[in-house]
Amino acid sequence: MVALKSSGLATCFSRVAELGPGDSFGIGLSAVLTGVDEYNAFDAKSHAVAEKNGEILEELIGLFQQREPIPDSDEFPQVSPQLEQYEFPSDILTDDILKAALHPNRLADVRQALEHEESGNIRIRYVAPWDDSSLLELESIDLVFSQAVMEHVENVPGSYQALYAWLKSGGIMSHQIDYKSHGLARDWNGHWTISDLQWKIIKGNRPYLINRHPHSAHVAMMKEAGFQIVGENKIQLPPLSRAALDHRYLDLSDGDLETSGATLQAVKPGR
């Protein structure tokens, strides 16, 4: 929410969706505890553990009730994007907003929805595996987001097109994308030195690995889907020698060669 506000975007939503939450609904449950009524979680395969997410929910309730500061880079050094300040965002989550969002009756509905998908006005839905964009109504979502997911997606253009279809006019998309080699090469950007044949062998029978798309490719695919980029926070590391690149990646820009990750925020333009 703080990162969205810093880009001049809305921070109040009713229906949100997350791609690739893994075994933790932490971000989505935080959204519900700040006023979101419907959280949809979609993953390529099933990871979520109900008991774990129940424990996460109770911990988050305490953090919001106590107005605890946002965890910083000392506590979670790998989390991106970095924020300008980590104090509890009382300017966004006012006492009135939290009083309503954390009302005991609403919290009871949240707990029930986490177990049974729906209770009162609250809906928490988990779909895995997910491969069907028709699972959500067209133009029904206010915000869609992911953390270190889009670098694993095989059909990136199709995914951005599906997200565009889901979002309402003026809806927001936010993705933190990790462009590094994920330990598949010695250097953070060594995956761009590997030939397609070698990469096919490395991937083997796994349904997905990393797609090796650089930063500019994601930006271009978002724009092709119809999005307007409104926020771009890049993480940069020393680049490889261009001579080390596989021929497929010789045309990478200097910017792509040193961009190891980014948070991209985009909106679906209003009519």
Coordinates of N, CA and C in Angstrom, one line a residue, residues 193 240-247 250:
T193 N 23.9 -16.7 -20.7 CA 25.1 -17.2 -21.4 C 24.8 -18.6 -21.9
L240 N 27.4 -8.7 -16.9 CA 28.3 -9.6 -17.6 C 29.0 -8.9 -18.7
S241 N 30.2 -9.4 -19.1 CA 30.8 -9.0 -20.4 C 29.8 -9.4 -21.5
R242 N 29.6 -8.5 -22.5 CA 28.7 -8.8 -23.6 C 29.2 -10.0 -24.4
A243 N 30.5 -10.2 -24.4 CA 31.1 -11.3 -25.1 C 30.7 -12.7 -24.6
A244 N 30.3 -12.7 -23.3 CA 29.9 -14.0 -22.7 C 28.5 -14.4 -23.0
L245 N 27.7 -13.5 -23.6 CA 26.3 -13.8 -23.8 C 26.1 -14.9 -24.9
D246 N 25.1 -15.7 -24.8 CA 24.6 -16.5 -25.9 C 24.1 -15.7 -27.0
H247 N 24.2 -16.1 -28.2 CA 23.8 -15.3 -29.4 C 22.4 -14.8 -29.2
L250 N 22.5 -11.4 -27.4 CA 23.5 -10.4 -27.7 C 22.9 -9.0 -27.9

